[in-house]
mmCIF file of C-alpha atoms in Angstrom:
data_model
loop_
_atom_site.group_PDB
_atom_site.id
_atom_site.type_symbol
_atom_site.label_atom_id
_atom_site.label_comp_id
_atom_site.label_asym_id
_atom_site.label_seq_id
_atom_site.Cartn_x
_atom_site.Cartn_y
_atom_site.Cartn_z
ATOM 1 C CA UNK A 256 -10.297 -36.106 1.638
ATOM 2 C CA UNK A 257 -12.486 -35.493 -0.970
ATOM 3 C CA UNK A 258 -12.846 -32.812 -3.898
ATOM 4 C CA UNK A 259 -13.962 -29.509 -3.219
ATOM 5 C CA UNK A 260 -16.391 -26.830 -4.974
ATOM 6 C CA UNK A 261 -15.861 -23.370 -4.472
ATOM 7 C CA UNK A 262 -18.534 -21.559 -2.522
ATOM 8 C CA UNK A 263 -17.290 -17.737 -3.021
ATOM 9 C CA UNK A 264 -13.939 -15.606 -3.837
ATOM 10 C CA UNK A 265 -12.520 -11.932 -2.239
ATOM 11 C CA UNK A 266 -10.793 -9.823 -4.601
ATOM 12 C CA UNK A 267 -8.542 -6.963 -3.093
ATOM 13 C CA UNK A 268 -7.353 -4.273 -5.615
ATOM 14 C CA UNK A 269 -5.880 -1.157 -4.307
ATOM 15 C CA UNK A 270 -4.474 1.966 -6.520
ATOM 16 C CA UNK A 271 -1.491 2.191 -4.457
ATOM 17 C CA UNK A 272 0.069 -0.910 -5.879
ATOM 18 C CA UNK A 273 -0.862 -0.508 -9.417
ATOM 19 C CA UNK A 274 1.362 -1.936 -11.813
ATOM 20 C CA UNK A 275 3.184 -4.000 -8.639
ATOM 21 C CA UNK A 276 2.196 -7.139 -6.551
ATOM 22 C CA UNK A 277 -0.318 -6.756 -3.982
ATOM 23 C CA UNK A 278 1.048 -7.991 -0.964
ATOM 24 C CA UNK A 279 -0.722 -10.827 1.013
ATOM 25 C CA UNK A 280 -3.066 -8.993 3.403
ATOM 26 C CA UNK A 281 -4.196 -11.799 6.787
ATOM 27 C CA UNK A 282 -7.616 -12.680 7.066
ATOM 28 C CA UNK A 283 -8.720 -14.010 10.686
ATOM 29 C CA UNK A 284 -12.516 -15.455 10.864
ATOM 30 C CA UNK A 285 -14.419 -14.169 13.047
ATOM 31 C CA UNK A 286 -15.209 -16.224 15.893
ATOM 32 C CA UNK A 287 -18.670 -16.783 14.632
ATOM 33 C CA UNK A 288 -17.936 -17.305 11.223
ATOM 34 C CA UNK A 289 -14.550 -19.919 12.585
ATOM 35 C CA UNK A 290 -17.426 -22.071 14.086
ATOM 36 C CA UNK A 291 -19.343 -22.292 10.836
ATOM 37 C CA UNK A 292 -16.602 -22.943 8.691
ATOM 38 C CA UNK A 293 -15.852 -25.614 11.472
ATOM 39 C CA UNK A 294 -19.204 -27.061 11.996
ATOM 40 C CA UNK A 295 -20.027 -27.377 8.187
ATOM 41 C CA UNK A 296 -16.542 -28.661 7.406
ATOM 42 C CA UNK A 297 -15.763 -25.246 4.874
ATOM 43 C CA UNK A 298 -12.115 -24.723 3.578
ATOM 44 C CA UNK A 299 -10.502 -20.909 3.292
ATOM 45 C CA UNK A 300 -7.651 -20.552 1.345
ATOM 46 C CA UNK A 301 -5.168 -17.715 0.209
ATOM 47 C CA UNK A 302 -5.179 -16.403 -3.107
ATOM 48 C CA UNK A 303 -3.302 -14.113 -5.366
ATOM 49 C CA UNK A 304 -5.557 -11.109 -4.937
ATOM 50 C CA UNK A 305 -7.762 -12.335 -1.875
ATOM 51 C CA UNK A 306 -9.258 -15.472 -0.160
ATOM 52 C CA UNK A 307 -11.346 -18.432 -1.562
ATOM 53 C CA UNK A 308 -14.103 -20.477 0.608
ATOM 54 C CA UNK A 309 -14.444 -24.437 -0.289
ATOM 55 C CA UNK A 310 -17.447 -26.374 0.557
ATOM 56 C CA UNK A 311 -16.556 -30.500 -0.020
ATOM 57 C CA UNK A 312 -18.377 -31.574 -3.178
ATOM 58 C CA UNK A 313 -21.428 -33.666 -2.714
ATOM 59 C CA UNK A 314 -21.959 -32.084 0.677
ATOM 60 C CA UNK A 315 -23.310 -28.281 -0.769
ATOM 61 C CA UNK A 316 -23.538 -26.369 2.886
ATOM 62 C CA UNK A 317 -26.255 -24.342 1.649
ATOM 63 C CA UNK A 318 -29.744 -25.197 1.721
ATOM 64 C CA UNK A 319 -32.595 -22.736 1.716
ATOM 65 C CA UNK A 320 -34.467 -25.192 4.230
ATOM 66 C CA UNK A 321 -31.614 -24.958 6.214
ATOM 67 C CA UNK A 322 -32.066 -21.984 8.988
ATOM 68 C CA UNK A 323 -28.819 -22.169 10.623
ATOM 69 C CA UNK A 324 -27.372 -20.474 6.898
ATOM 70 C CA UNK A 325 -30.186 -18.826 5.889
ATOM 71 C CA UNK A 326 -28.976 -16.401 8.055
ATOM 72 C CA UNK A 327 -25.535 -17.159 8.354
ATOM 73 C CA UNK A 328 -22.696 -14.395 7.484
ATOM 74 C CA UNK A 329 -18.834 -15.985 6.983
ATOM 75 C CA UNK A 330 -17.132 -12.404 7.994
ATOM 76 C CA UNK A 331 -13.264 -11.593 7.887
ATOM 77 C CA UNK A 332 -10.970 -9.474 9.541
ATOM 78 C CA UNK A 333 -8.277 -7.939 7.495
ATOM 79 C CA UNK A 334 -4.772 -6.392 8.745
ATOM 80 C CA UNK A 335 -1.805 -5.405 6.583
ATOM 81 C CA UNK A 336 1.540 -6.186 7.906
ATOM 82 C CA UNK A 337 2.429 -2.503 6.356
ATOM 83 C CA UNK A 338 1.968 -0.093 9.081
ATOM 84 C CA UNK A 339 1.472 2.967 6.495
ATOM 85 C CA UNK A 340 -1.106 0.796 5.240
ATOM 86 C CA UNK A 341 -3.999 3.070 6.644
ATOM 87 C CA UNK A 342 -2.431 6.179 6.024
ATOM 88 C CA UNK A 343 -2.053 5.823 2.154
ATOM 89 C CA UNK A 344 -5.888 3.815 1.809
ATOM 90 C CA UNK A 345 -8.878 5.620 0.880
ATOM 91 C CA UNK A 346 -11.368 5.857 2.639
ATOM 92 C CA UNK A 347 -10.028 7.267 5.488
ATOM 93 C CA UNK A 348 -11.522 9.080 8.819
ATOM 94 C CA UNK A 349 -10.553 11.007 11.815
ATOM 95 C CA UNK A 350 -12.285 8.684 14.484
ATOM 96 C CA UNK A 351 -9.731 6.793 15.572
ATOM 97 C CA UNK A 352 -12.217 3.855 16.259
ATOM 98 C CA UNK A 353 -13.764 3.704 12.298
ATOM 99 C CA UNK A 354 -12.596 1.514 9.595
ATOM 100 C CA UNK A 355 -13.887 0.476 6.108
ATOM 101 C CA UNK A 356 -16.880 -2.789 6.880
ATOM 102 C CA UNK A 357 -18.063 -4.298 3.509
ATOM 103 C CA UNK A 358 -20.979 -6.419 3.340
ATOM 104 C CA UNK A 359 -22.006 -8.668 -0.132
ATOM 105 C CA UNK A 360 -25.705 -6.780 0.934
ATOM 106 C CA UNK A 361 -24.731 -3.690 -1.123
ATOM 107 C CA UNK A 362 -22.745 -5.985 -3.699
ATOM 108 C CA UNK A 363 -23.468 -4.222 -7.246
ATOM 109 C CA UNK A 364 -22.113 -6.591 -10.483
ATOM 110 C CA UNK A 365 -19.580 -5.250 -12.411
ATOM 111 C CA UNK A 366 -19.061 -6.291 -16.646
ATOM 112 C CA UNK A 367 -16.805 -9.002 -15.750
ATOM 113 C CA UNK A 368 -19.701 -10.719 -13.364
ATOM 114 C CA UNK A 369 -17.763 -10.110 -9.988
ATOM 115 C CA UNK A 370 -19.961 -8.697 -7.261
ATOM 116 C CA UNK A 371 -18.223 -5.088 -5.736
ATOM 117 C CA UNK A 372 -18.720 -4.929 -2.011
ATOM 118 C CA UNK A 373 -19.236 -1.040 -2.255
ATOM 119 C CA UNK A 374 -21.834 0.573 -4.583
ATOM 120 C CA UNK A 375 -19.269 3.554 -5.997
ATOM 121 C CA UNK A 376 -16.197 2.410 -7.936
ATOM 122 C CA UNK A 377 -13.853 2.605 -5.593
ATOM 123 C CA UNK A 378 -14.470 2.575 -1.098
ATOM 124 C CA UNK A 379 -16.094 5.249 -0.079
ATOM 125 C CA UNK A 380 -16.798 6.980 3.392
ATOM 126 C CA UNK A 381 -20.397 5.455 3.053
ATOM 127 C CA UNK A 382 -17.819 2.182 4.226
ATOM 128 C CA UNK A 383 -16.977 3.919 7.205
ATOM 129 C CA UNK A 384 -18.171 1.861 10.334
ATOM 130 C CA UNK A 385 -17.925 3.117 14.145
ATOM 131 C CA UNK A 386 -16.489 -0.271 15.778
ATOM 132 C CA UNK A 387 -17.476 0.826 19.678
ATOM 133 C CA UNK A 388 -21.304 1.363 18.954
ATOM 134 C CA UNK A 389 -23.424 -1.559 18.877
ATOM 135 C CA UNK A 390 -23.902 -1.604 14.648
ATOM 136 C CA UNK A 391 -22.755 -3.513 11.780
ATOM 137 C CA UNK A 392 -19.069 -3.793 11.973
ATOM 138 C CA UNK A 393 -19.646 -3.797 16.018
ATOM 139 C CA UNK A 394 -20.616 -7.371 16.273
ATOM 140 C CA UNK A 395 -17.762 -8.988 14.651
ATOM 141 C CA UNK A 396 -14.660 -7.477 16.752
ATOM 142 C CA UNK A 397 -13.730 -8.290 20.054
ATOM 143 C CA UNK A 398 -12.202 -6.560 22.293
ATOM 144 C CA UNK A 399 -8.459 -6.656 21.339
ATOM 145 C CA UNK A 400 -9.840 -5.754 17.985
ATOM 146 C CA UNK A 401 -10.760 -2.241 19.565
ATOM 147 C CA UNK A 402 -7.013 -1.680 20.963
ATOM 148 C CA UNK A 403 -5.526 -2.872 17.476
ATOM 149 C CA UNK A 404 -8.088 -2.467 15.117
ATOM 150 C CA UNK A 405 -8.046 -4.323 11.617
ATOM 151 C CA UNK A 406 -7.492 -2.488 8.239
ATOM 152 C CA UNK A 407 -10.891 -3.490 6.943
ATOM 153 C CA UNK A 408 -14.240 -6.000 7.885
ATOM 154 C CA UNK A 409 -15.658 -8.353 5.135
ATOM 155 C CA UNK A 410 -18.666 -9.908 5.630
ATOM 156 C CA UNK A 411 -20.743 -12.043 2.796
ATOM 157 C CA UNK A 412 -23.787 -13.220 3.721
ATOM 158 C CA UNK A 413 -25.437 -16.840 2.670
ATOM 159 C CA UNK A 414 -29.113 -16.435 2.644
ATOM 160 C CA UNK A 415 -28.771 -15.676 -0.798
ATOM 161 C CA UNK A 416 -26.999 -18.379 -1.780
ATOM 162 C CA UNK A 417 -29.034 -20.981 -0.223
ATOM 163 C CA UNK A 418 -32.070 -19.853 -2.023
ATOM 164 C CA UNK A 419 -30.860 -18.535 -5.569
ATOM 165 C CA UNK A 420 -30.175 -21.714 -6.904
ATOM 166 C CA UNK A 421 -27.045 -20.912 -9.007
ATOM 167 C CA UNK A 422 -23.161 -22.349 -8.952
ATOM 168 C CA UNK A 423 -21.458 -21.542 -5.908
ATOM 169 C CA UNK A 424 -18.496 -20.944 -8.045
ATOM 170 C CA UNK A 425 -20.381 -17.574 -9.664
ATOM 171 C CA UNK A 426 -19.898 -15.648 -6.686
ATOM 172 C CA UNK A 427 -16.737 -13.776 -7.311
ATOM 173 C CA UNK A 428 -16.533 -10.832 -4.757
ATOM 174 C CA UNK A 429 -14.094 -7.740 -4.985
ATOM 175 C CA UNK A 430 -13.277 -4.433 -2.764
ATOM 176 C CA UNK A 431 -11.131 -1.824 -4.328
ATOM 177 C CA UNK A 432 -9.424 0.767 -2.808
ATOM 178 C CA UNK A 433 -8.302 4.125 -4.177
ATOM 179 C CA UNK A 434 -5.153 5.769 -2.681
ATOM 180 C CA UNK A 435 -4.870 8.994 -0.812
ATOM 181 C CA UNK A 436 -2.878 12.742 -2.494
ATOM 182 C CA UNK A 437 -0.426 14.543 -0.801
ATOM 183 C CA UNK A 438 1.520 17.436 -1.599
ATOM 184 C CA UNK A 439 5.265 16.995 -2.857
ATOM 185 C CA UNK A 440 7.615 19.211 -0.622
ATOM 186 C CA UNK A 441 11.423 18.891 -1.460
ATOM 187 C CA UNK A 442 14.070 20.260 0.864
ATOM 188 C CA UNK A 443 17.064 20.838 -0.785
ATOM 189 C CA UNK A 444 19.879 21.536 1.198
ATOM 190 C CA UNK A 445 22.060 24.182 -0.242
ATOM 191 C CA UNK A 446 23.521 28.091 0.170
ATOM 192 C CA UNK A 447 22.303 28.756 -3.393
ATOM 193 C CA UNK A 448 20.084 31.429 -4.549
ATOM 194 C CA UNK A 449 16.820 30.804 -4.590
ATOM 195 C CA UNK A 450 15.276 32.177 -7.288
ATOM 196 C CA UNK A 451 18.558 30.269 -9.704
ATOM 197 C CA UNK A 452 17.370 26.447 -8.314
ATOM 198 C CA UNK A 453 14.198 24.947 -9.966
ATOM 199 C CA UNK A 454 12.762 21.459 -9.938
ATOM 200 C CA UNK A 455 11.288 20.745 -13.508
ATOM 201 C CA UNK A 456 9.229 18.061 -14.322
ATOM 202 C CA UNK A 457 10.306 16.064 -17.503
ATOM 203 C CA UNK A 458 6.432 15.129 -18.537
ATOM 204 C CA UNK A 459 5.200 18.705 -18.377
ATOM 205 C CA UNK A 460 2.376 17.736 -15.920
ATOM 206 C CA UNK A 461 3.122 18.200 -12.400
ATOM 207 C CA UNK A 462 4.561 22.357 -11.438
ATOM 208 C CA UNK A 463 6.246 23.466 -8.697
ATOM 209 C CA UNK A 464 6.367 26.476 -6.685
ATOM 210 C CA UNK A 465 9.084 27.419 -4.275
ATOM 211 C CA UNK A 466 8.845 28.340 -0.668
ATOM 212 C CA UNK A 467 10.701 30.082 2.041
ATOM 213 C CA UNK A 468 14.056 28.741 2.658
ATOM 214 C CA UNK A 469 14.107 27.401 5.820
ATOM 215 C CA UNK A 470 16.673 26.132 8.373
ATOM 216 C CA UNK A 471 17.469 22.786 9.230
ATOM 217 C CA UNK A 472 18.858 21.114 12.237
ATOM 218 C CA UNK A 473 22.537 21.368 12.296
ATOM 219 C CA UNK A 474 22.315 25.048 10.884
ATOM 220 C CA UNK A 475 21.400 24.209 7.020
ATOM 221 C CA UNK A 476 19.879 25.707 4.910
ATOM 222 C CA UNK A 477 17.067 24.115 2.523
ATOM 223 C CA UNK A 478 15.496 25.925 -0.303
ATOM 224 C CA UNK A 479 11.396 24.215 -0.402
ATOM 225 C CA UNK A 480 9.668 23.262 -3.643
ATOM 226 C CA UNK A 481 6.346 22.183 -3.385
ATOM 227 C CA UNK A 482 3.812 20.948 -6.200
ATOM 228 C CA UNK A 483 1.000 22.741 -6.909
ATOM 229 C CA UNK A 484 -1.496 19.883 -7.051
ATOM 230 C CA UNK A 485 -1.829 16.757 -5.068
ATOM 231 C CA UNK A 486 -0.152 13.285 -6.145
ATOM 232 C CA UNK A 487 -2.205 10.004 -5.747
ATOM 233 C CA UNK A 488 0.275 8.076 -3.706
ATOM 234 C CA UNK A 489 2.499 4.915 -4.857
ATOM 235 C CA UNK A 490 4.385 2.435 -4.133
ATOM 236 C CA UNK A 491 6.253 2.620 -7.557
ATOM 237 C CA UNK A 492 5.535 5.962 -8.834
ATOM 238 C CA UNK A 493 5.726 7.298 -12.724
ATOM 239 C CA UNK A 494 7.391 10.778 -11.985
ATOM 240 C CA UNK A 495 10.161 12.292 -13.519
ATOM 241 C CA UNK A 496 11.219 15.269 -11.421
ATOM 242 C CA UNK A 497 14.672 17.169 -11.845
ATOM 243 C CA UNK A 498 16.427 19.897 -10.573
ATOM 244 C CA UNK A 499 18.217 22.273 -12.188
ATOM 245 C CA UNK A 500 20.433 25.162 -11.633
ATOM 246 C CA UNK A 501 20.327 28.494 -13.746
ATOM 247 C CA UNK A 502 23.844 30.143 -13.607
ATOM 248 C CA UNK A 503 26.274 32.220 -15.520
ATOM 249 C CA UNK A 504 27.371 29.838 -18.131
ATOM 250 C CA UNK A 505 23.467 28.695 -18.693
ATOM 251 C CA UNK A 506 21.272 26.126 -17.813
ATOM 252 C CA UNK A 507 22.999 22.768 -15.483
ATOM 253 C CA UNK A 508 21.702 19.478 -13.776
ATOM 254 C CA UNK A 509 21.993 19.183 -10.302
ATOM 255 C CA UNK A 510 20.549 16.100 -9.962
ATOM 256 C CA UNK A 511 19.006 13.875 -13.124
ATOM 257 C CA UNK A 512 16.410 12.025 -11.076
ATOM 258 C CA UNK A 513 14.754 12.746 -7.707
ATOM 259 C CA UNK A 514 13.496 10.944 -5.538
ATOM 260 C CA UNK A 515 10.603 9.969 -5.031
ATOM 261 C CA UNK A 516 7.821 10.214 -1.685
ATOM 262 C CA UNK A 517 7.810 7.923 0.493
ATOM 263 C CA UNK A 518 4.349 6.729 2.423
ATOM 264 C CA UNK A 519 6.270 6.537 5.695
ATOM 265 C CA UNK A 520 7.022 10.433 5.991
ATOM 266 C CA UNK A 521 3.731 12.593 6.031
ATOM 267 C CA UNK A 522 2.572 15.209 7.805
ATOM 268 C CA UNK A 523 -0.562 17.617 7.471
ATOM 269 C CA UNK A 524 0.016 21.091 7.175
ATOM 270 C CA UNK A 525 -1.732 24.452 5.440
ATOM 271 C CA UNK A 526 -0.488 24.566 2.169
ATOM 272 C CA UNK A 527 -1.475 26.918 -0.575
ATOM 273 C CA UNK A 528 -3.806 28.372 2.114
ATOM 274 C CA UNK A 529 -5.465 24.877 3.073
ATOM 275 C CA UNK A 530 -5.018 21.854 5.280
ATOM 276 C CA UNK A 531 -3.202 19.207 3.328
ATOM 277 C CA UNK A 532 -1.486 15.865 3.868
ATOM 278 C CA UNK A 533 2.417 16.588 2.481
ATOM 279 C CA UNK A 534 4.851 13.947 1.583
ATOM 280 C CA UNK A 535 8.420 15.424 3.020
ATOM 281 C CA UNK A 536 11.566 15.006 0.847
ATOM 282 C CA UNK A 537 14.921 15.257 1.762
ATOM 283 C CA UNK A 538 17.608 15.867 -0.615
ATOM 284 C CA UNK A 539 21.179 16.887 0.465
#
């Protein structure tokens, strides 16, 4: 085998998972794009924040005489083994039967000479694709794709490259994602006065207001705290939330650290008079 050039690099960032690992995300070729990378003898391998494509050195793929690429697109299609993954990703829509298609078309080049796949800074709905009308995203799913739909579609397209005359290797691609708010709603179970229970936030940014008590199954009671503002969700979150107790003999911690939300419990509801996704919180 001989030694191989790269031809392009994906980049996946996503806000959720700042500070920690992304995890690996699967990318499955189309089954266009499998019989080019067959036919012309490409390589796709994993990397830490995306997926590389190889082309065997001495053998460039890309020609601008060449009319089988000149209009050639290698496309992707991305899942997450996460099952929130969809619910905590921006951008996101009601159709059940839209999701996020990024083509290197709109590519706009950032200061560190990557290519973004989207023209604002982050995903927007303008990435929103219907996959069941005949379109863009449309021609590059099949039919189980519409019963279990991918996270996301990436499609870069070579006509470019054949004809622009500069290193493969240059074309460093990247799609970033920014994560979705919810509002914080604690339920702490407890018989004690409402108004003498508050949850404080050791950073002075985030405030709480409290809610109705309510009644849980089992017959318990739960006092409700909510936030006033939204919180861009996490998978390793920076807030330091306490509650505390204000009784006869002064000031007491209940509990020094709270937990935190969790992407796998949320639920819309009205709060502070409008529709919101909330991030439940149970603490007994």
């Amino acid at each position: 085998m001989g030694s191989y050039v790269q031809l392009f690099s994906i980049e996946i960032e996503h806000a959720f998972y700042a500070g920690v690992a992304f995890p690996a995300l699967q990318y499955v070729a189309t089954a266009d794009s499998a019989a080019l990378i067959r036919r012309r003898g490409l390589l796709v391998r994993p990397t830490a924040g995306g997926i590389a494509v190889f082309y065997e050195a001495g053998q460039p793929p890309l020609a601008a005489a060449d009319d089988d690429l000149a209009s050639a697109v290698l496309a992707f299609k991305v899942s997450s083994d996460d099952p929130h993954f969809s619910r905590y990703t921006l951008p996101s829509s009601p159709a059940a039967d839209a999701l996020p298609y990024f083509h290197s078309d709109v590519a706009q080049r950032e200061a560190d000479g990557r290519r973004r796949l989207h023209r604002s800074d982050f995903a927007d709905q303008d990435a929103l694709q219907t996959a069941r009308v005949p379109g863009l995203v449309a021609q590059h799913l099949d039919k189980p794709d519409l019963l279990m739909k991918p996270g996301f579609v990436l499609a870069v397209g070579l006509a470019d490259e054949a004809g622009a005359g500069n290193p493969a290797a240059e074309r460093r691609y990247v799609v970033r994602f920014a994560a979705g708010k919810t509002i914080w709603k604690y339920y702490f179970v407890s018989e004690a006065e409402a108004g003498n229970v508050a949850i404080v936030d050791l950073d002075d940014e985030v405030r709480f207001v409290a809610g109705e008590p309510v009644s849980l199954p089992g017959n318990r009671r739960a006092l409700v705290f909510l936030t006033e503002v939204e919180i861009e969700m996490r998978q390793r979150y920076p807030q330091r939330f306490q509650l505390r107790e204000q009784g006869g003999m002064g000031e007491r911690v209940l509990i020094k650290r709270l937990p935190h939300a969790n992407a796998g419990r949320v639920s819309r509801e009205m709060v502070h008079e409008k529709a919101a996704l909330v991030s439940e919180i149970y603490i007994n």
